[in-house]
mmCIF file of N, CA, C and O in Angstrom:
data_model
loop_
_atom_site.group_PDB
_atom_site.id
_atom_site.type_symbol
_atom_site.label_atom_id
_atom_site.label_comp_id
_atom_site.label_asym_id
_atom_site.label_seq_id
_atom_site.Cartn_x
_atom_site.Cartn_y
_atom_site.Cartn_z
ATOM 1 N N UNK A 1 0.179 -12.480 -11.093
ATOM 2 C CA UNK A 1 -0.463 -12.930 -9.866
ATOM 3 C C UNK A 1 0.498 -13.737 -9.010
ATOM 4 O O UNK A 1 0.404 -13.578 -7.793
ATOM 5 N N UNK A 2 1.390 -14.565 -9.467
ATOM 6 C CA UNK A 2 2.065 -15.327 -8.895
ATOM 7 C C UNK A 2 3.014 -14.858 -8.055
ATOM 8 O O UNK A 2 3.426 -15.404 -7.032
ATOM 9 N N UNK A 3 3.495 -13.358 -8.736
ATOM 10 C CA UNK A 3 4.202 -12.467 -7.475
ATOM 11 C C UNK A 3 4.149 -12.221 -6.441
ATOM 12 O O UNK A 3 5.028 -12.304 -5.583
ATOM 13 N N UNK A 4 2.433 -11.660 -6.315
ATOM 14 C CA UNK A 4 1.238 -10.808 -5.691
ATOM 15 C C UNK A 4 1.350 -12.441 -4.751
ATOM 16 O O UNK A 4 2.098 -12.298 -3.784
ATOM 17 N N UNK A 5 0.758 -13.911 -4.863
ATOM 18 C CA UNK A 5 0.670 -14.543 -3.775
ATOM 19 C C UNK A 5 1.674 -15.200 -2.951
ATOM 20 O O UNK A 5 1.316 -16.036 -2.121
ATOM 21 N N UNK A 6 2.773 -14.929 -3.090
ATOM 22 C CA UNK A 6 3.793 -15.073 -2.071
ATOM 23 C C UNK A 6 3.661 -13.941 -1.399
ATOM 24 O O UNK A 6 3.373 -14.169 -0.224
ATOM 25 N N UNK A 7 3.747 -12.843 -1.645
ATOM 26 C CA UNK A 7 4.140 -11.409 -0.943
ATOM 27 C C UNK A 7 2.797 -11.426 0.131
ATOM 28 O O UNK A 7 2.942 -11.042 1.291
ATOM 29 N N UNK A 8 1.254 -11.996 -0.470
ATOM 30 C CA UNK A 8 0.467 -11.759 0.425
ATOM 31 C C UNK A 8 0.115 -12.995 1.463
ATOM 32 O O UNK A 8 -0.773 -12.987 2.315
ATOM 33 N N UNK A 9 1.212 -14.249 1.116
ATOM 34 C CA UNK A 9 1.038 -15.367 1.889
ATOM 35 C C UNK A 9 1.723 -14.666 3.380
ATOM 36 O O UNK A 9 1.472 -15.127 4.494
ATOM 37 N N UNK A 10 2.508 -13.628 3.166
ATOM 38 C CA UNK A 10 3.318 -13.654 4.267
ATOM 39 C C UNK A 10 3.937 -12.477 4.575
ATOM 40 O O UNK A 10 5.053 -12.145 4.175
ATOM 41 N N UNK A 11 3.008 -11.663 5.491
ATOM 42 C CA UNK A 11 2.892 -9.882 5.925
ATOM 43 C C UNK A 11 4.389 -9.601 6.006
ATOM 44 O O UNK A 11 4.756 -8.545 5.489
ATOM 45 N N UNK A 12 5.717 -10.723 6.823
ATOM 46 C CA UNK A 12 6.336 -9.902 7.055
ATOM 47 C C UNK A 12 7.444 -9.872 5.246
ATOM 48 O O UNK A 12 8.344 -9.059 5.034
ATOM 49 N N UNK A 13 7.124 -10.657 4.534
ATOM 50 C CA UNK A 13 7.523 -10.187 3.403
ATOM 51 C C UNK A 13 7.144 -8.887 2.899
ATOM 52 O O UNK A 13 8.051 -8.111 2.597
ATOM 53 N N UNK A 14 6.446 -8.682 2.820
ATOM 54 C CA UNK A 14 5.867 -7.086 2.477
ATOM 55 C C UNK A 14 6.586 -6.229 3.352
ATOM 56 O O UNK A 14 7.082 -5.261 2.776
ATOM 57 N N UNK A 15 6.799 -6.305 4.638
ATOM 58 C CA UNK A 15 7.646 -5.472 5.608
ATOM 59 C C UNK A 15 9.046 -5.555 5.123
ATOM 60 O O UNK A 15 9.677 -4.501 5.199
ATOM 61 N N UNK A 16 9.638 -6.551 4.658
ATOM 62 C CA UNK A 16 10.847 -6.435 4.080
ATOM 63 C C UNK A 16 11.156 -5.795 2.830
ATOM 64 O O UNK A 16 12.302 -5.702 2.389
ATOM 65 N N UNK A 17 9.947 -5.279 2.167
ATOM 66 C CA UNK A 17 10.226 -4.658 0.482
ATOM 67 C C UNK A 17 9.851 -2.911 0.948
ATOM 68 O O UNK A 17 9.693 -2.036 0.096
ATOM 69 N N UNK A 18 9.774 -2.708 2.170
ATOM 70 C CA UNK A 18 9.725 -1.234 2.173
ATOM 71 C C UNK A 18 9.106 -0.773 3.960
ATOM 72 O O UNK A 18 8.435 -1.443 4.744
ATOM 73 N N UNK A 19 9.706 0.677 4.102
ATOM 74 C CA UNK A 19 8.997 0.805 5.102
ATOM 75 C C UNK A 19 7.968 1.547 4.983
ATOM 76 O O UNK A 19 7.770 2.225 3.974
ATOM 77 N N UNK A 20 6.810 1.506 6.470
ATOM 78 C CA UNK A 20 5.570 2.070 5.909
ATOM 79 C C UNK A 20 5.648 3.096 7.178
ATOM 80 O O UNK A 20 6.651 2.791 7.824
ATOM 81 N N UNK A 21 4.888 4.323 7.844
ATOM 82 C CA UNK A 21 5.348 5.196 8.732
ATOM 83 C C UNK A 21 4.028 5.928 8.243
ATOM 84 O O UNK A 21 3.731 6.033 7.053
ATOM 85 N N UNK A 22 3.178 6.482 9.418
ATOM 86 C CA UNK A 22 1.962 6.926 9.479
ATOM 87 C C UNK A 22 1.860 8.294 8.848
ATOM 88 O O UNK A 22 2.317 9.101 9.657
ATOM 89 N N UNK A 23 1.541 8.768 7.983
ATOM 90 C CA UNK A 23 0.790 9.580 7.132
ATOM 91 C C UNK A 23 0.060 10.793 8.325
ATOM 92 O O UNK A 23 -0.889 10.136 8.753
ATOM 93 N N UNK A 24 0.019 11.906 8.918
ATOM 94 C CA UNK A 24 -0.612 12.203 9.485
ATOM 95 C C UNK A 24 -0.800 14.012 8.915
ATOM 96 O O UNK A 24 -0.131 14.853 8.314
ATOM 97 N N UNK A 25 -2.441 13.861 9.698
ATOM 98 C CA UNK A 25 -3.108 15.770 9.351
ATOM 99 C C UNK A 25 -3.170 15.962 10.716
ATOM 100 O O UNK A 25 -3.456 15.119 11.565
ATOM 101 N N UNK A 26 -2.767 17.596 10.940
ATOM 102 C CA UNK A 26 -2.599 17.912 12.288
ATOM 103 C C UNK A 26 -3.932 18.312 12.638
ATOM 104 O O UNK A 26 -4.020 18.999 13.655
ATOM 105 N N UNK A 27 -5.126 17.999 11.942
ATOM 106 C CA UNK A 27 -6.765 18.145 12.112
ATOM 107 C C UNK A 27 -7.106 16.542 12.244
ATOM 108 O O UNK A 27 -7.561 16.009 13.256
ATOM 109 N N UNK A 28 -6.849 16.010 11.234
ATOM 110 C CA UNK A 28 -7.446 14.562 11.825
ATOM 111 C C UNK A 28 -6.524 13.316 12.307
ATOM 112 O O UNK A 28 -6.788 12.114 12.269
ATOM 113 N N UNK A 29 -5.440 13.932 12.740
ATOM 114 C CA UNK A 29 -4.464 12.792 12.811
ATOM 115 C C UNK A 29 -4.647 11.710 11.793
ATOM 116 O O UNK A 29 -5.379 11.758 10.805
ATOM 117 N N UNK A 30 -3.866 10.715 12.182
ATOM 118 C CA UNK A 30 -3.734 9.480 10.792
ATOM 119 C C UNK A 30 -4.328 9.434 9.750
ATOM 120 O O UNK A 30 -5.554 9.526 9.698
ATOM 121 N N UNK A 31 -3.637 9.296 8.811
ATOM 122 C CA UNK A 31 -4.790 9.543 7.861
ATOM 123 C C UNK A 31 -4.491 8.389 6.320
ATOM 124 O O UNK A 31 -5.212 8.216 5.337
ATOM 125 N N UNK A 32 -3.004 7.715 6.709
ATOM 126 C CA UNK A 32 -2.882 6.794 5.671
ATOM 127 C C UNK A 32 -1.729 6.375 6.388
ATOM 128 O O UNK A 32 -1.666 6.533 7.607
ATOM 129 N N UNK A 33 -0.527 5.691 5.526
ATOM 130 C CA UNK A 33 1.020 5.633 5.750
ATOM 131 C C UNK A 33 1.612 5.558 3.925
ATOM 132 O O UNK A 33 1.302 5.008 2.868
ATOM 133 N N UNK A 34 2.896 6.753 4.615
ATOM 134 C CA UNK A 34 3.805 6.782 3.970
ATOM 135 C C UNK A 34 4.975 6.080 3.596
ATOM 136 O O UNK A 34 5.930 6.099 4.372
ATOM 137 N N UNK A 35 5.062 5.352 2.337
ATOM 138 C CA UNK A 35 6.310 4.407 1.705
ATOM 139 C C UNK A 35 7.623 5.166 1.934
ATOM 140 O O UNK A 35 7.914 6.288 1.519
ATOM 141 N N UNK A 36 8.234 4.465 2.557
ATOM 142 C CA UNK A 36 9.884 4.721 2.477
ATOM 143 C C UNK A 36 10.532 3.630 2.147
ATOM 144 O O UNK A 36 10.001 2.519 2.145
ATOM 145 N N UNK A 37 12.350 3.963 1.683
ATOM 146 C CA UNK A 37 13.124 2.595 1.521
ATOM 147 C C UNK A 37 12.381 1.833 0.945
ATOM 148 O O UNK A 37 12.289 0.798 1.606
ATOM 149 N N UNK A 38 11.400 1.778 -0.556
ATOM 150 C CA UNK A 38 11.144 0.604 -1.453
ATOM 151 C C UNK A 38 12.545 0.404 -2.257
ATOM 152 O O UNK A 38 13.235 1.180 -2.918
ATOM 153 N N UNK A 39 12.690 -1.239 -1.849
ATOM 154 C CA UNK A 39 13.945 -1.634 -2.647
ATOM 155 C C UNK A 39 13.181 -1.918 -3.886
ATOM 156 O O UNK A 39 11.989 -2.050 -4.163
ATOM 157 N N UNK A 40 14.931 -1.989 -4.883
ATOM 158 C CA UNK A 40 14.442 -1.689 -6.281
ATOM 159 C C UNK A 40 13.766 -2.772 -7.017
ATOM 160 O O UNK A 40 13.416 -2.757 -8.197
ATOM 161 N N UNK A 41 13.637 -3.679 -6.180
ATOM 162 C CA UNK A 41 13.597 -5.346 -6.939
ATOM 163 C C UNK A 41 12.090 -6.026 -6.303
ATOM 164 O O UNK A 41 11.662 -7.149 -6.569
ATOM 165 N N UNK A 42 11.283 -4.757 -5.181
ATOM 166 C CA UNK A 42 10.047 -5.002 -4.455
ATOM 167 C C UNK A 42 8.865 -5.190 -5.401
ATOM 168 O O UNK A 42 8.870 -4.457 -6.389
ATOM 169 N N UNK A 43 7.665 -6.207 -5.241
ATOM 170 C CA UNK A 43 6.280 -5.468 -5.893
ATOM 171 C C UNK A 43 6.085 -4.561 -5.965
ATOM 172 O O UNK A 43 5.968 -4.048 -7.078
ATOM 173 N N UNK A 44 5.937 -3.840 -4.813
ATOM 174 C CA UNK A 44 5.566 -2.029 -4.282
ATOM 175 C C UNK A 44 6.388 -1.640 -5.874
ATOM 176 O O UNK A 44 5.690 -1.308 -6.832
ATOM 177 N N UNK A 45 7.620 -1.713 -5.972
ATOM 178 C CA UNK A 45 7.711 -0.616 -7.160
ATOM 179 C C UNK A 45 7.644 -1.105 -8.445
ATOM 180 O O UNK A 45 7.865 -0.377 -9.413
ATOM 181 N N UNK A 46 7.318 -2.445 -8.560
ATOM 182 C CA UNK A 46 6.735 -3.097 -10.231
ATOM 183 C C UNK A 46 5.426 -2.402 -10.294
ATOM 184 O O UNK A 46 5.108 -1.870 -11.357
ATOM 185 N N UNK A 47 4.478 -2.341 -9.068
ATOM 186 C CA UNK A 47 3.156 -2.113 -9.459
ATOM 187 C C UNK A 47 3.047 -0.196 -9.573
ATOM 188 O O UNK A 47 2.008 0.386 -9.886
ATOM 189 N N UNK A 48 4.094 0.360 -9.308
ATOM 190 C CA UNK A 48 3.897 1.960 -9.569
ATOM 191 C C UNK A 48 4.474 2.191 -8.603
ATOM 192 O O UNK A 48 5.423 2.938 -8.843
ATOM 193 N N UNK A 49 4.367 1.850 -7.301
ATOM 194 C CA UNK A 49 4.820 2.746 -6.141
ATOM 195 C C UNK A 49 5.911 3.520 -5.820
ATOM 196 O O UNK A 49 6.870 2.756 -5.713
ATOM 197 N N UNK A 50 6.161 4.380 -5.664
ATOM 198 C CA UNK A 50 7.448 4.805 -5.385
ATOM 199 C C UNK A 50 7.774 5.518 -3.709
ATOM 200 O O UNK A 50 6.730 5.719 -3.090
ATOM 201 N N UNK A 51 8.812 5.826 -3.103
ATOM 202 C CA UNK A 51 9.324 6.490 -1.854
ATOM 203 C C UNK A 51 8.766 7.680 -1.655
ATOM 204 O O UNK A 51 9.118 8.731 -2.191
ATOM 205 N N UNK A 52 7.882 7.529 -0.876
ATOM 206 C CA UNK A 52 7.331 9.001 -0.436
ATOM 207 C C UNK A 52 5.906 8.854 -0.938
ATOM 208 O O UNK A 52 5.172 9.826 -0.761
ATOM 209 N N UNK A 53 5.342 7.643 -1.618
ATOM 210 C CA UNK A 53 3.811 8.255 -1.987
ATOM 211 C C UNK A 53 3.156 7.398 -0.527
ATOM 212 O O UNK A 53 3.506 6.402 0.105
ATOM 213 N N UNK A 54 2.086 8.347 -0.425
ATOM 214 C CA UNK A 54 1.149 8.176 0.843
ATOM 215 C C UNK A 54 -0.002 7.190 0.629
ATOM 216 O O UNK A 54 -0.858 7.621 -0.142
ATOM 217 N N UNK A 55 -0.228 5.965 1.128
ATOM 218 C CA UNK A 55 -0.929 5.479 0.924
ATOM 219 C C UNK A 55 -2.387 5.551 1.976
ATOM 220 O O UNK A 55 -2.538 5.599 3.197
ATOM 221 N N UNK A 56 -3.371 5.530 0.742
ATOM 222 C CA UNK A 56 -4.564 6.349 1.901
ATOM 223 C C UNK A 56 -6.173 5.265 1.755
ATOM 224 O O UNK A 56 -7.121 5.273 2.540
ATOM 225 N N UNK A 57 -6.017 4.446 0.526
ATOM 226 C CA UNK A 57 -7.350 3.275 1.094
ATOM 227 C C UNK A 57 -6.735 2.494 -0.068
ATOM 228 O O UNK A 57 -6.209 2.745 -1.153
ATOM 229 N N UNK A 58 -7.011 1.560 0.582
ATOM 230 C CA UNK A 58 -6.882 0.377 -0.455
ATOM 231 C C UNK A 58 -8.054 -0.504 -0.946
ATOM 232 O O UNK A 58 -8.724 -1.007 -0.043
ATOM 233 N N UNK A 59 -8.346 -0.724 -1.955
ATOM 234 C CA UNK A 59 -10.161 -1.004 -2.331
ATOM 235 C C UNK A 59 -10.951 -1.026 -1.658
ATOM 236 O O UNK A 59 -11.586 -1.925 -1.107
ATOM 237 N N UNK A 60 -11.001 1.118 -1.646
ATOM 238 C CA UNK A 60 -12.194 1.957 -0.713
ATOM 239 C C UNK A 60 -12.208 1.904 0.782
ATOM 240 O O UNK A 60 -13.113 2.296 1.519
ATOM 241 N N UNK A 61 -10.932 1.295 1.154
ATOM 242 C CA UNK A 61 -10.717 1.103 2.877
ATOM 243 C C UNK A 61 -9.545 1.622 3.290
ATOM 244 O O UNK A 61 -8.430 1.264 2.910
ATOM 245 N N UNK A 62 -9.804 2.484 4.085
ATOM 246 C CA UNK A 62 -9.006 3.718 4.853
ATOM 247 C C UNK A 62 -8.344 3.074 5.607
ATOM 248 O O UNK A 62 -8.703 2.196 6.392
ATOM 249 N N UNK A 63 -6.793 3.710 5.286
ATOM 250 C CA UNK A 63 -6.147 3.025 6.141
ATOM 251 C C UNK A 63 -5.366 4.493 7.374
ATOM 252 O O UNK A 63 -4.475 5.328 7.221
ATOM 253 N N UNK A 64 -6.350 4.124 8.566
ATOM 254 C CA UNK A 64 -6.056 5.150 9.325
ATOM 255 C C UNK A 64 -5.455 4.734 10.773
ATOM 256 O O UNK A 64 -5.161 5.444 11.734
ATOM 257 N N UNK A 65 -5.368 3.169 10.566
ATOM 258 C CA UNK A 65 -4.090 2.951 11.534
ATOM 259 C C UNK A 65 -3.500 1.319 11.098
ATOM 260 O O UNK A 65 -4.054 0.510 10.353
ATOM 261 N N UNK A 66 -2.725 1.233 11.541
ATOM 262 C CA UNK A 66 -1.859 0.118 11.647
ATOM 263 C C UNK A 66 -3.169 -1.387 11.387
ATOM 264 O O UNK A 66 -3.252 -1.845 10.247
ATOM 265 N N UNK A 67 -3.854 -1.851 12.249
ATOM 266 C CA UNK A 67 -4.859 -2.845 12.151
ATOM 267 C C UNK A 67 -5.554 -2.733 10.661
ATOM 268 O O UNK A 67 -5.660 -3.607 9.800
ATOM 269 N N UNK A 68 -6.015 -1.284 10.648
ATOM 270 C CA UNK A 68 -7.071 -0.938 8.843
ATOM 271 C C UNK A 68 -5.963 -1.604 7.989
ATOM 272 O O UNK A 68 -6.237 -2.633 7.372
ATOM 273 N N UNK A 69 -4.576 -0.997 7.920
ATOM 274 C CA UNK A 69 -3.945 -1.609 6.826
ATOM 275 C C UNK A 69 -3.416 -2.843 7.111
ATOM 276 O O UNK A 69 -2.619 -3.240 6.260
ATOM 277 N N UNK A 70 -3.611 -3.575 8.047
ATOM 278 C CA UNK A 70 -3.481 -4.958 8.388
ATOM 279 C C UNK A 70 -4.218 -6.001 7.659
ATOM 280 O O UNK A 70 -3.877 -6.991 7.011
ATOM 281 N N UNK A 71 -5.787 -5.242 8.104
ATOM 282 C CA UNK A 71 -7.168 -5.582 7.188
ATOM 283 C C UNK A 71 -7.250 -5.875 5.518
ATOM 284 O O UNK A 71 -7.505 -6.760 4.701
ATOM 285 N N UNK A 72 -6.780 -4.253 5.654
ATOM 286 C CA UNK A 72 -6.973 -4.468 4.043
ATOM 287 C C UNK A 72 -6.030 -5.678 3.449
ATOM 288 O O UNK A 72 -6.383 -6.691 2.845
ATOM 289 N N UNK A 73 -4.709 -5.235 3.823
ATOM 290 C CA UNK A 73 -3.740 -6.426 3.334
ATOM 291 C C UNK A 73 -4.644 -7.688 2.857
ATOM 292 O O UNK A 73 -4.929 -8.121 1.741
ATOM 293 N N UNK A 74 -4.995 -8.119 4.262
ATOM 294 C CA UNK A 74 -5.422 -9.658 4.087
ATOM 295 C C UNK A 74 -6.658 -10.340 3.730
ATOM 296 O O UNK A 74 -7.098 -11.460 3.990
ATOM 297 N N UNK A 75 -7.221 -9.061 2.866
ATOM 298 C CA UNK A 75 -8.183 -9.194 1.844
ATOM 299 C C UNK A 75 -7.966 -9.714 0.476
ATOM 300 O O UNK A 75 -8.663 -10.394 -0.277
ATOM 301 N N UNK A 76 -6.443 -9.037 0.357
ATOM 302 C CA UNK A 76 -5.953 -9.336 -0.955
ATOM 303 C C UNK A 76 -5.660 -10.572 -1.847
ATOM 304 O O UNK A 76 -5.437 -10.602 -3.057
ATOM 305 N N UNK A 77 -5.711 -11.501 -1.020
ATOM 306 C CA UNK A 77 -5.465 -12.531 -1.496
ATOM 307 C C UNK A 77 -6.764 -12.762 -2.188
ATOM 308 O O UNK A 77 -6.772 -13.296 -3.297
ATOM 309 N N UNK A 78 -7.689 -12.447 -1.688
ATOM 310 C CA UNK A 78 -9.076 -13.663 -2.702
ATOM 311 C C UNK A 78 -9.343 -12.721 -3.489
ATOM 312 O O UNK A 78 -10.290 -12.911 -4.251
ATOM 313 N N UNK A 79 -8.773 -11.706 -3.549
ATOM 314 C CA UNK A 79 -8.955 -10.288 -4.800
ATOM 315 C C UNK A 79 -8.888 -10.310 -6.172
ATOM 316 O O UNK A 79 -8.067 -11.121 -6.600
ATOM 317 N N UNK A 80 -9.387 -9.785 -6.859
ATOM 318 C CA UNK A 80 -9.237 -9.929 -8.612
ATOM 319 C C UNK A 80 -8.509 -8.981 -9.148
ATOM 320 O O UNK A 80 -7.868 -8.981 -10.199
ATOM 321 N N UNK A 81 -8.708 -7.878 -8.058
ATOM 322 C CA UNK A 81 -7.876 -6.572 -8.469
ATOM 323 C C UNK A 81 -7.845 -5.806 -7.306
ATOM 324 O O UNK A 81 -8.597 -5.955 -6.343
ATOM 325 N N UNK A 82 -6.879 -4.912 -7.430
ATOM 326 C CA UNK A 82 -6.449 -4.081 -6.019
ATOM 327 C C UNK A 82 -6.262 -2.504 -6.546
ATOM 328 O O UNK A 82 -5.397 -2.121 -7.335
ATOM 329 N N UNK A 83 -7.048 -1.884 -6.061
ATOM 330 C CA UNK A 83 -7.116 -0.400 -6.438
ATOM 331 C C UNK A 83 -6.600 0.208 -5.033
ATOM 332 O O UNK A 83 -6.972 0.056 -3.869
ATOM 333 N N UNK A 84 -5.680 0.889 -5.588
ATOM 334 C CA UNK A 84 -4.784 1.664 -4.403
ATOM 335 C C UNK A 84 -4.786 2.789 -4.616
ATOM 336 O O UNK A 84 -4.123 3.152 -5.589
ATOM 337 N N UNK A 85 -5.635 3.991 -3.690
ATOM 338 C CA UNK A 85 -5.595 5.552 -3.490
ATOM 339 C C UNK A 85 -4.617 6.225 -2.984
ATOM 340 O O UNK A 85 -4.244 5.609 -1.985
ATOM 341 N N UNK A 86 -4.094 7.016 -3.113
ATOM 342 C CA UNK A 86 -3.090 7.851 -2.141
ATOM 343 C C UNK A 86 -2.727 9.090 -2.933
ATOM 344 O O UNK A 86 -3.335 9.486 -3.927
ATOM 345 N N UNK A 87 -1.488 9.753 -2.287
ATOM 346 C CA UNK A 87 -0.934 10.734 -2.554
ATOM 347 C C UNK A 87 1.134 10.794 -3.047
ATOM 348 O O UNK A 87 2.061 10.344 -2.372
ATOM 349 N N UNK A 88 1.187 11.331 -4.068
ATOM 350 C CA UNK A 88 2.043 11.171 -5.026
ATOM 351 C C UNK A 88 2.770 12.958 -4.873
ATOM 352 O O UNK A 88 2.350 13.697 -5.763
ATOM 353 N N UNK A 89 3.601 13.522 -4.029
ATOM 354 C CA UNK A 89 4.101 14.794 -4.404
ATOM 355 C C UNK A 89 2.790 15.947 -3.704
ATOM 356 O O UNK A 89 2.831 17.176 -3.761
ATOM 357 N N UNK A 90 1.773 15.159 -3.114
ATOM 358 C CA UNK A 90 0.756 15.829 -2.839
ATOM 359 C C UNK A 90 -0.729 15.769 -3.710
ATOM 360 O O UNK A 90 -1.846 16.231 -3.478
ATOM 361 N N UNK A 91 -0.270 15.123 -4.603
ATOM 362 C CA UNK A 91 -1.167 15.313 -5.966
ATOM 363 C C UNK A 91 -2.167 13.434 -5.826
ATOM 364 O O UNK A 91 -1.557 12.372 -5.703
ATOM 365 N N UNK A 92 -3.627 13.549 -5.893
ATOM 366 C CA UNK A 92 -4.330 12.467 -5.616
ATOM 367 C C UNK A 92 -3.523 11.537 -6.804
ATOM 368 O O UNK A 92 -3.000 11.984 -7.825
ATOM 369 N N UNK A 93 -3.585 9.958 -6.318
ATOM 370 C CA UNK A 93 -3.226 9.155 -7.116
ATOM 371 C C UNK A 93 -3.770 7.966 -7.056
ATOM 372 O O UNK A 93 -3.902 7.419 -5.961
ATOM 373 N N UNK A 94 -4.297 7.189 -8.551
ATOM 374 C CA UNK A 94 -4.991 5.628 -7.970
ATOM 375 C C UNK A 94 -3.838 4.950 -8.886
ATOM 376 O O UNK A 94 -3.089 5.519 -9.680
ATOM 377 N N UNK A 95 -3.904 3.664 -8.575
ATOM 378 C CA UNK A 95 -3.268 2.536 -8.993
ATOM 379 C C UNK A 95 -4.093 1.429 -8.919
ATOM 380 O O UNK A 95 -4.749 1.206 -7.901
ATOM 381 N N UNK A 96 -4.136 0.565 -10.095
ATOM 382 C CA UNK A 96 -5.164 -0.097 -10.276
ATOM 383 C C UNK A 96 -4.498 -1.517 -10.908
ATOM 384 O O UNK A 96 -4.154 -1.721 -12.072
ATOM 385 N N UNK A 97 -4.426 -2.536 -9.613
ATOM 386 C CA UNK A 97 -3.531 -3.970 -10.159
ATOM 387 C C UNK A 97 -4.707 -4.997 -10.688
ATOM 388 O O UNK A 97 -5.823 -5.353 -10.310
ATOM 389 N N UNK A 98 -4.189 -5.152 -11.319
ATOM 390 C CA UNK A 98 -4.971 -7.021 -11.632
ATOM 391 C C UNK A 98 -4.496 -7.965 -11.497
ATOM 392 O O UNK A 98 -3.415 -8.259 -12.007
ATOM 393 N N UNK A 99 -5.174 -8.705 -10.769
ATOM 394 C CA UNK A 99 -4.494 -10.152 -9.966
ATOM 395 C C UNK A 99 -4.927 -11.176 -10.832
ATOM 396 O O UNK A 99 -4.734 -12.279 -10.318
ATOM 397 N N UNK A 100 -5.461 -11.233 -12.000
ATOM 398 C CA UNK A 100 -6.456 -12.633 -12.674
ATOM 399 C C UNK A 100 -4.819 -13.080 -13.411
ATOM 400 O O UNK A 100 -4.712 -14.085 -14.114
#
């Protein structure tokens, strides 16, 4: 946990452990954002993540633009756990942190 509350005291730390770049379907536009450049030493890749997986709700909240995943972010802090949906190679993927 102690990782998890620095990184979420302060958004643009999280902007510094990777880039994020909109996820899009040429039917519904936006539809998550895609991880790029996770350095090797980030949360993003202690907790599973890796370059290229698509991130698409974060505990059950769609992140279909820039503000949603703003949102969700700054939920995280009073969180017990953080379940993260997306896409991995194309293939559905959850990730499931515990913050206790």
């Amino acid at each position: 946990r102690s990782d998890v509350i620095g990184v979420l005291k302060d958004p643009t730390d999280l902007l510094k452990q990777a880039g994020f770049k909109p996820y899009e379907s040429k039917e519904n536009g936006v539809k998550g954002f895609t991880i790029t450049s996770i350095r090797k030493d980030s949360l993003l890749r202690k907790i599973g993540l890796r370059n290229m997986d698509v991130l698409l709700r974060i505990n059950g909240k769609k992140l279909e633009n820039p503000q949603a995943l703003m949102q969700a972010y700054s939920t995280l802090e009073r969180a017990d756990s953080v379940t993260i949906e997306g896409l991995r190679r194309k293939q559905n993927m959850s990730i499931l942190v515990e913050l206790k």
